[in-house]
Amino acid sequence: MNAALIERLGAVIAGIVVGVVAFYALYKDWHATGVENQVFKLMLLLLGIGAILALLAGLNVVGFAPKG
Amino acid sequence: MTAASLPLDSHGNVDQLYIETRELRLQGFLLFLVSDCVLFASFIFAYLYLRNSGQGWPPPGIQRLDVAFAAWNSVVLFGSGATMHYALENFKHGNFMRYMWFLLATIVLGAGFLGGQAYEYTHLIYGEHVTWWGSGIFGASFFTLTGMHGMHVFIGVCYLTVLVLQSAAGVYTRGKFFGITAGTLYWHFVDVIWVVLFSIFYLL
Amino acid sequence: MAVAAVSAGGIADHIHPEPQGFVRRYVFSLDHKIIGIQYLITAFVFFMLAGLLAEAIRTQLLNPNGGFVAADTYNEIYSIHGSTMVWLVIIPMLTGGFGNLVFPLQIGARDVAFPWLNMLSFWIFPVSGLMLFSSFLMGAPTAGWMEYPPVSLQGAAGTSMWAAAIFLVGVSSTMTGLNFLVTILKMRAPGMTFTRMPLFVWGQFATAPLLMIATTALAAALAALFINRVFGVPFFDPTKGGSPVMWQHMFWFYSHPAVYIMILPAFGIISEVLPTFARKPIFGYKLIAFSSMAIALTGFMVWAHHMFTSGLAPFLQLPFMIITFVIGVPTGIKIFSWTATLWGGKIHYNTAMLFAIGFVGLFTIGGITGIFLAAIPYDLHVHGTYFIVAHLHYVLVGGSLMGVFAGMYYWFPKMSGRVLNETLGKLHFWLFFIGFNLTFLPMHWLGIEGMPREVATYDPQFAFLNQFASYASYLMTFAILIFFVNVIWSIRNGKRSGPNPWGARTLEWQIPSPPNYYNFKHVPTVYGLPYDFSQPLPYKGLDEELTDAPPVAAGAH
Amino acid sequence: MQPVRLGRGFWTVTAILAILAVGAIVFWYEFPLEKYLPEAIVTARQVDTLFRFMAATGSALYIFVGGYLLYFSIAFRAKATDPPDAIGVQIHDNHKLEFWWTVIPALFVVLLSIVSVRIWYEIMLEPENGVVVEAIGHQFYFSFRYPQINGEVTDEMHLPRGVPVTLNLTSADVIHGFWVPAMRLKNDTVPGLVTTIRFTPRLDGRYRIICTQFCGVLHSEMDKQALVIEEKPAFDKWYKGWQQRNAHTSNALPAAGGQAVALQGGSAPAGQQMFAQKCSACHKIAPFDEKVVGPGLKGVLHDPAHPNLVNGQPATPENVAAILQNGYTGSMGTMPNATANGLSAQDIANLVAFLDSLK
């Protein structure tokens, strides 16, 4: 088990956790009003997308990993 | 907004001055983030422009960036965004201790991200001989953008540390906590910028 | 819902105690009126220095072989002249100067949203100015105010200093823009809806986002140039894979909006002066306000029309040409509206009014030659020639600077409580107007006939027109000297103005000159446009007493 | 609101302005531009047509705006007999008028776009066959390359009349602007980029070539060279002269994007000899960091620590040859090009073979 595999595993697991948390928080906040809450919603959405991207990178779907 | 979270002045009256001042600060802070965003956007434009200037990417002699560690490190930063969000939520609902723990967790994760970035820089500079000035447009755009972002994270970590100290000293009350809101906005902003940088440097 | 009682008043009723002591009142002042005056004084000092540089340029060009200064000194001189006039004179005067001084009064605010930030913006400005001029000591930049790499990468050490100085003044502009935007959005007096704002406020409102967004883009470009020069990070160095054309994109993405930063507030000034002295509402208020916003928005989409010769792909150039033509439409609307404002008026000829009418006359020429330059085939001929020099001076001197002078004559009573001398003022106007036209009108022809810009020596066939322009420019400088004499004399000896010497109707003229520390005894309620001369003034409650009894210190987090 | 009545004075002034505007239009269309600045190429005439169109409409517009401005400011001045609180006609707007002065300029913009685009296409769609010439900006002169002339032509640029020209522009150091006012055409020469302009000369004469982009301390001296357009025989004579003059110069590589020097058949021993003669003053056969004037060249093609050459290009024999051919200016200093160093194509091939042999 090499370092890269651990990193990927970490990215996948943590990516799932963070993604779920981000989207759950977005769902909870969906009806919040006020300027700052609108901004929070946008940022939570992007955060969730970021978590998904990291997860996909961990799964080697996107991004580049050297062989071995 | 419930009655309990209204800002009160020392006589127990609703503090109209605070409400209006907070509005100004919120707008001002959001506009500051907008202009900061433009700063990043300009450098991202520069990076994409150079990347497409016809020499191929990555430029000859430079390895493509390895995504594995970066993915893990990104998740660390994204996680800190989630903890920061819950820190603010808990503060709003009056769970002061849980707020403090979430805030500390955010600081630890943010510092962890910086450590990870330092590790990656070391690897690139000493392992692959990629430097800021000596590796053509790759070194220029990569180190400038990630370095700028790292500087923002560092400032954010410092700011959050100040928040911890201020909160412990009781500066923020149920109705008056704009400092924490601003901190959360800033931290989310730094996270979201990293989503973009991560995508364009490691995934594209 | 039973809640606690609302404590009396928000920001509009909240008054800080007036600071005592010279330093707190006049040096590190938080008062927008003082800061505005500080901006104007500092910018006029830089204006004098840059004006001297301009005369050095014209003196050099008296002779086809130059001879007044060496070529590299000459290059330094015009580079600093351009940089100073753009960043240290016109922009600070119109935004930091007149903006700070006037628009909070016009919207009925007690101050800008962030007075402390305002003070910081101001104090960055003279520091960066000193940095810019100190670059002469280490070899000033030579590649003009645009500093195109790679030649700016070869420039002397002062080029890095230039980048740092402009970066700093950009930070100051960004903070000013942010401050103004929040102030206009959030701090208008009750009843001051967007469609009741004076047009000068509209001008600032259109300018503020440009200051905030475009200047940040410039900061990025300057930072990249700086690290390229100092650390050798090859953003723009073609020998290491960088792209010099990228600088042009980054620079003009700022600098085209910067042109509107320099003209939109001047539009605002003119739109105040014309109705006041014509005793007539401004014609087409809504269309003028709307066209300011349209110009600000489209200003972000035309930057590459400065780069038609830089080797862009043709399909990229086409939209830039057409959008640039389109900007002519809102600009034309403004010019037509100003002209129509005069129709049927009772025009009082004060110096401010002369400058305002002169502005319309001269700016129109600059606008029309701008259309010439937007047409790619013609731009391929006159790009980088004296035609450009003539065009930009018609816009920036005939436009922005005439606006500044109109504003000075118009608002000087608000600053000092005294009126500028009219005889000297009219002399100033006529000499300046004539001198300006004689200086810059021939340059159109010089450019068309083949004289490139930024040259220390030139072909003898252009000698006559150049000498003509140089002598005329001395006349212009003499006119500006008259202005300075007038200001200095009138501060002590001018006629006392009273609150409203012009019979103007915007809010700033309804309070004493100079205004009290907190502007309004009571923030008024607004119920109409300020330009309706047949109606009573649309303000209520100006003379009521303060509602906030004891001055308290702000203590909010 | 009082009804708006335009009096006789207004219509008189309008009539005068209309006459003046017509006069201005006639003036611009009759103005002998080509007398002051010859129209040396075919499209120069079209550019002048565009200028006439814009100058005529612009002047007409200005005559109306300026004329009304002047007329209103005189006619509506407050008179001494007016009471001090007299006010003007209280008109706020006139939707019809505003509609028209938005729509008419917008239509004019459409017209101007069509005219400009048409002329622009004529400039761009000049034929691609014909003479191919390259102009290279230097601090502080332009040099020119012709297909059958070895090396660079450094004094003037000659072109035959009536033959379409493809002019490729590039730069050896900084950005210059290549402008021939008589051609009504310019383009920047950008280092690392080849831009192309096409045109067909139509009028014999000597025309000034001027640099329009600030390029350094002697920028203002960079207006002394000439473009000569002449009959085909005269051109051929000039061409032959330069062919003979440059016969012994190395066969030139175009500065950018042309065919590469044939590197096959380079001899490493001959290259070693050449290196000792021509290169060793500035370069050691030592690791990269041991500089004399330029960097050490040991293993320049095989050094894993330096996968790129000093100009950022990957270390391949072709790119080394390109530096030898074109010289180098950048953060490492300056190296003269093959012409200045007196290197032929064979010399370059030999040198590359020698450098390749150093591991």
PDB file of C-alpha atoms in Angstrom, chain B residues 22-181:
ATOM      1  CA  ARG B  22     -23.600  46.116   9.936  1.00  0.00           C
ATOM      2  CA  GLU B  23     -25.351  46.532   6.596  1.00  0.00           C
ATOM      3  CA  LEU B  24     -22.605  48.871   5.430  1.00  0.00           C
ATOM      4  CA  ARG B  25     -19.855  46.562   6.565  1.00  0.00           C
ATOM      5  CA  LEU B  26     -21.485  43.566   4.975  1.00  0.00           C
ATOM      6  CA  GLN B  27     -21.814  45.349   1.641  1.00  0.00           C
ATOM      7  CA  GLY B  28     -18.305  46.672   1.881  1.00  0.00           C
ATOM      8  CA  PHE B  29     -16.902  43.264   2.723  1.00  0.00           C
ATOM      9  CA  LEU B  30     -18.761  41.590  -0.129  1.00  0.00           C
ATOM     10  CA  LEU B  31     -17.486  44.220  -2.544  1.00  0.00           C
ATOM     11  CA  PHE B  32     -13.981  43.658  -1.215  1.00  0.00           C
ATOM     12  CA  LEU B  33     -14.396  39.969  -2.002  1.00  0.00           C
ATOM     13  CA  VAL B  34     -15.604  40.889  -5.481  1.00  0.00           C
ATOM     14  CA  SER B  35     -12.494  42.915  -6.183  1.00  0.00           C
ATOM     15  CA  ASP B  36     -10.301  40.190  -4.702  1.00  0.00           C
ATOM     16  CA  CYS B  37     -12.071  37.813  -7.034  1.00  0.00           C
ATOM     17  CA  VAL B  38     -11.125  40.058  -9.947  1.00  0.00           C
ATOM     18  CA  LEU B  39      -7.504  39.893  -8.824  1.00  0.00           C
ATOM     19  CA  PHE B  40      -7.585  36.106  -8.980  1.00  0.00           C
ATOM     20  CA  ALA B  41      -9.546  36.195 -12.212  1.00  0.00           C
ATOM     21  CA  SER B  42      -6.853  38.344 -13.827  1.00  0.00           C
ATOM     22  CA  PHE B  43      -4.113  35.909 -12.911  1.00  0.00           C
ATOM     23  CA  ILE B  44      -6.274  32.981 -13.959  1.00  0.00           C
ATOM     24  CA  PHE B  45      -6.771  34.731 -17.287  1.00  0.00           C
ATOM     25  CA  ALA B  46      -2.996  35.156 -17.533  1.00  0.00           C
ATOM     26  CA  TYR B  47      -2.474  31.472 -16.791  1.00  0.00           C
ATOM     27  CA  LEU B  48      -5.026  30.296 -19.335  1.00  0.00           C
ATOM     28  CA  TYR B  49      -3.668  32.744 -21.911  1.00  0.00           C
ATOM     29  CA  LEU B  50      -0.110  31.513 -21.481  1.00  0.00           C
ATOM     30  CA  ARG B  51      -1.283  27.923 -21.391  1.00  0.00           C
ATOM     31  CA  ASN B  52      -2.918  28.376 -24.768  1.00  0.00           C
ATOM     32  CA  SER B  53      -0.092  30.364 -26.298  1.00  0.00           C
ATOM     33  CA  GLY B  54       0.896  27.454 -28.448  1.00  0.00           C
ATOM     34  CA  GLN B  55       3.743  25.713 -26.641  1.00  0.00           C
ATOM     35  CA  GLY B  56       1.629  22.821 -25.430  1.00  0.00           C
ATOM     36  CA  TRP B  57       0.839  22.099 -21.814  1.00  0.00           C
ATOM     37  CA  PRO B  58       2.625  21.258 -19.655  1.00  0.00           C
ATOM     38  CA  PRO B  59       5.566  22.893 -21.391  1.00  0.00           C
ATOM     39  CA  PRO B  60       8.269  20.520 -22.596  1.00  0.00           C
ATOM     40  CA  GLY B  61      10.442  19.177 -19.835  1.00  0.00           C
ATOM     41  CA  ILE B  62       7.865  19.525 -17.107  1.00  0.00           C
ATOM     42  CA  GLN B  63       5.832  16.694 -15.644  1.00  0.00           C
ATOM     43  CA  ARG B  64       2.088  16.992 -15.404  1.00  0.00           C
ATOM     44  CA  LEU B  65       1.046  17.667 -11.850  1.00  0.00           C
ATOM     45  CA  ASP B  66       0.123  14.601  -9.869  1.00  0.00           C
ATOM     46  CA  VAL B  67      -3.435  14.834  -8.687  1.00  0.00           C
ATOM     47  CA  ALA B  68      -3.429  12.308  -5.826  1.00  0.00           C
ATOM     48  CA  PHE B  69      -1.898  14.402  -3.096  1.00  0.00           C
ATOM     49  CA  ALA B  70      -3.566  17.565  -4.348  1.00  0.00           C
ATOM     50  CA  ALA B  71      -6.969  15.887  -4.200  1.00  0.00           C
ATOM     51  CA  TRP B  72      -6.380  14.903  -0.598  1.00  0.00           C
ATOM     52  CA  ASN B  73      -5.092  18.341   0.280  1.00  0.00           C
ATOM     53  CA  SER B  74      -8.049  20.001  -1.430  1.00  0.00           C
ATOM     54  CA  VAL B  75     -10.485  17.919   0.552  1.00  0.00           C
ATOM     55  CA  VAL B  76      -8.732  19.114   3.704  1.00  0.00           C
ATOM     56  CA  LEU B  77      -9.422  22.699   2.699  1.00  0.00           C
ATOM     57  CA  PHE B  78     -12.975  21.983   1.593  1.00  0.00           C
ATOM     58  CA  GLY B  79     -13.566  20.241   4.917  1.00  0.00           C
ATOM     59  CA  SER B  80     -12.421  23.368   6.709  1.00  0.00           C
ATOM     60  CA  GLY B  81     -15.092  25.255   4.762  1.00  0.00           C
ATOM     61  CA  ALA B  82     -17.733  22.879   6.086  1.00  0.00           C
ATOM     62  CA  THR B  83     -16.498  23.190   9.676  1.00  0.00           C
ATOM     63  CA  MET B  84     -16.466  26.977   9.356  1.00  0.00           C
ATOM     64  CA  HIS B  85     -20.032  26.917   8.153  1.00  0.00           C
ATOM     65  CA  TYR B  86     -21.071  24.909  11.204  1.00  0.00           C
ATOM     66  CA  ALA B  87     -19.092  27.169  13.478  1.00  0.00           C
ATOM     67  CA  LEU B  88     -21.232  30.090  12.358  1.00  0.00           C
ATOM     68  CA  GLU B  89     -24.435  28.043  12.537  1.00  0.00           C
ATOM     69  CA  ASN B  90     -23.653  27.011  16.097  1.00  0.00           C
ATOM     70  CA  PHE B  91     -22.847  30.528  17.105  1.00  0.00           C
ATOM     71  CA  LYS B  92     -26.146  31.724  15.698  1.00  0.00           C
ATOM     72  CA  HIS B  93     -27.969  29.075  17.715  1.00  0.00           C
ATOM     73  CA  GLY B  94     -26.132  29.877  20.888  1.00  0.00           C
ATOM     74  CA  ASN B  95     -23.943  26.758  21.192  1.00  0.00           C
ATOM     75  CA  PHE B  96     -20.841  28.662  22.133  1.00  0.00           C
ATOM     76  CA  MET B  97     -18.609  25.704  23.012  1.00  0.00           C
ATOM     77  CA  ARG B  98     -19.446  23.825  19.841  1.00  0.00           C
ATOM     78  CA  TYR B  99     -18.784  27.029  17.906  1.00  0.00           C
ATOM     79  CA  MET B 100     -15.340  27.230  19.469  1.00  0.00           C
ATOM     80  CA  TRP B 101     -14.542  23.617  18.638  1.00  0.00           C
ATOM     81  CA  PHE B 102     -15.633  23.989  15.053  1.00  0.00           C
ATOM     82  CA  LEU B 103     -13.617  27.173  14.743  1.00  0.00           C
ATOM     83  CA  LEU B 104     -10.530  25.451  16.108  1.00  0.00           C
ATOM     84  CA  ALA B 105     -11.083  22.560  13.728  1.00  0.00           C
ATOM     85  CA  THR B 106     -11.212  25.047  10.855  1.00  0.00           C
ATOM     86  CA  ILE B 107      -7.920  26.550  11.921  1.00  0.00           C
ATOM     87  CA  VAL B 108      -6.292  23.132  12.186  1.00  0.00           C
ATOM     88  CA  LEU B 109      -7.558  22.084   8.760  1.00  0.00           C
ATOM     89  CA  GLY B 110      -6.501  25.387   7.211  1.00  0.00           C
ATOM     90  CA  ALA B 111      -3.041  25.082   8.696  1.00  0.00           C
ATOM     91  CA  GLY B 112      -2.981  21.485   7.505  1.00  0.00           C
ATOM     92  CA  PHE B 113      -3.713  22.655   3.984  1.00  0.00           C
ATOM     93  CA  LEU B 114      -0.860  25.134   4.185  1.00  0.00           C
ATOM     94  CA  GLY B 115       1.433  22.366   5.402  1.00  0.00           C
ATOM     95  CA  GLY B 116       0.337  20.212   2.500  1.00  0.00           C
ATOM     96  CA  GLN B 117       1.047  23.005   0.086  1.00  0.00           C
ATOM     97  CA  ALA B 118       4.475  23.512   1.607  1.00  0.00           C
ATOM     98  CA  TYR B 119       5.098  19.795   1.130  1.00  0.00           C
ATOM     99  CA  GLU B 120       4.045  19.989  -2.495  1.00  0.00           C
ATOM    100  CA  TYR B 121       6.218  23.047  -3.132  1.00  0.00           C
ATOM    101  CA  THR B 122       9.203  21.256  -1.598  1.00  0.00           C
ATOM    102  CA  HIS B 123       8.558  18.252  -3.760  1.00  0.00           C
ATOM    103  CA  LEU B 124       8.307  20.371  -6.901  1.00  0.00           C
ATOM    104  CA  ILE B 125      11.319  22.559  -6.161  1.00  0.00           C
ATOM    105  CA  TYR B 126      13.733  19.936  -4.878  1.00  0.00           C
ATOM    106  CA  GLY B 127      12.270  16.834  -6.468  1.00  0.00           C
ATOM    107  CA  GLU B 128      11.524  18.087  -9.940  1.00  0.00           C
ATOM    108  CA  HIS B 129      13.562  21.288 -10.130  1.00  0.00           C
ATOM    109  CA  VAL B 130      10.563  23.428 -10.935  1.00  0.00           C
ATOM    110  CA  THR B 131      11.030  26.966  -9.686  1.00  0.00           C
ATOM    111  CA  TRP B 132       9.078  30.191  -9.815  1.00  0.00           C
ATOM    112  CA  TRP B 133      11.508  31.983 -12.078  1.00  0.00           C
ATOM    113  CA  GLY B 134      13.390  29.181 -13.780  1.00  0.00           C
ATOM    114  CA  SER B 135      10.642  27.056 -15.255  1.00  0.00           C
ATOM    115  CA  GLY B 136       9.099  29.286 -17.841  1.00  0.00           C
ATOM    116  CA  ILE B 137       5.415  30.013 -17.872  1.00  0.00           C
ATOM    117  CA  PHE B 138       4.608  26.895 -15.880  1.00  0.00           C
ATOM    118  CA  GLY B 139       6.519  27.979 -12.817  1.00  0.00           C
ATOM    119  CA  ALA B 140       5.316  31.541 -13.258  1.00  0.00           C
ATOM    120  CA  SER B 141       1.618  30.778 -13.340  1.00  0.00           C
ATOM    121  CA  PHE B 142       1.575  27.852 -10.904  1.00  0.00           C
ATOM    122  CA  PHE B 143       3.591  29.415  -8.129  1.00  0.00           C
ATOM    123  CA  THR B 144       2.045  32.860  -8.505  1.00  0.00           C
ATOM    124  CA  LEU B 145      -1.536  31.660  -8.334  1.00  0.00           C
ATOM    125  CA  THR B 146      -1.149  28.983  -5.685  1.00  0.00           C
ATOM    126  CA  GLY B 147       1.183  31.236  -3.724  1.00  0.00           C
ATOM    127  CA  MET B 148      -1.355  34.035  -3.815  1.00  0.00           C
ATOM    128  CA  HIS B 149      -4.030  31.627  -2.669  1.00  0.00           C
ATOM    129  CA  GLY B 150      -1.774  30.266   0.048  1.00  0.00           C
ATOM    130  CA  MET B 151      -1.227  33.822   1.246  1.00  0.00           C
ATOM    131  CA  HIS B 152      -4.979  34.264   1.445  1.00  0.00           C
ATOM    132  CA  VAL B 153      -5.310  31.033   3.438  1.00  0.00           C
ATOM    133  CA  PHE B 154      -2.563  32.190   5.759  1.00  0.00           C
ATOM    134  CA  ILE B 155      -4.292  35.514   6.335  1.00  0.00           C
ATOM    135  CA  GLY B 156      -7.510  33.607   6.914  1.00  0.00           C
ATOM    136  CA  VAL B 157      -5.879  31.357   9.517  1.00  0.00           C
ATOM    137  CA  CYS B 158      -4.542  34.423  11.305  1.00  0.00           C
ATOM    138  CA  TYR B 159      -7.957  36.064  11.175  1.00  0.00           C
ATOM    139  CA  LEU B 160      -9.667  32.969  12.558  1.00  0.00           C
ATOM    140  CA  THR B 161      -7.116  32.816  15.357  1.00  0.00           C
ATOM    141  CA  VAL B 162      -7.993  36.382  16.228  1.00  0.00           C
ATOM    142  CA  LEU B 163     -11.655  35.362  16.174  1.00  0.00           C
ATOM    143  CA  VAL B 164     -10.947  32.598  18.687  1.00  0.00           C
ATOM    144  CA  LEU B 165      -9.231  35.032  21.013  1.00  0.00           C
ATOM    145  CA  GLN B 166     -11.949  37.646  20.600  1.00  0.00           C
ATOM    146  CA  SER B 167     -14.690  35.090  21.158  1.00  0.00           C
ATOM    147  CA  ALA B 168     -12.969  33.816  24.293  1.00  0.00           C
ATOM    148  CA  ALA B 169     -12.843  37.405  25.507  1.00  0.00           C
ATOM    149  CA  GLY B 170     -16.555  37.723  24.878  1.00  0.00           C
ATOM    150  CA  VAL B 171     -16.434  40.337  22.125  1.00  0.00           C
ATOM    151  CA  TYR B 172     -19.272  38.755  20.158  1.00  0.00           C
ATOM    152  CA  THR B 173     -22.768  38.519  21.515  1.00  0.00           C
ATOM    153  CA  ARG B 174     -25.959  36.823  20.314  1.00  0.00           C
ATOM    154  CA  GLY B 175     -27.022  39.864  18.331  1.00  0.00           C
ATOM    155  CA  LYS B 176     -23.683  41.321  17.334  1.00  0.00           C
ATOM    156  CA  PHE B 177     -21.286  38.985  15.602  1.00  0.00           C
ATOM    157  CA  PHE B 178     -20.424  40.539  12.268  1.00  0.00           C
ATOM    158  CA  GLY B 179     -16.765  39.637  12.725  1.00  0.00           C
ATOM    159  CA  ILE B 180     -17.679  35.955  12.632  1.00  0.00           C
ATOM    160  CA  THR B 181     -19.908  36.406   9.593  1.00  0.00           C
TER     161      THR B 181
END
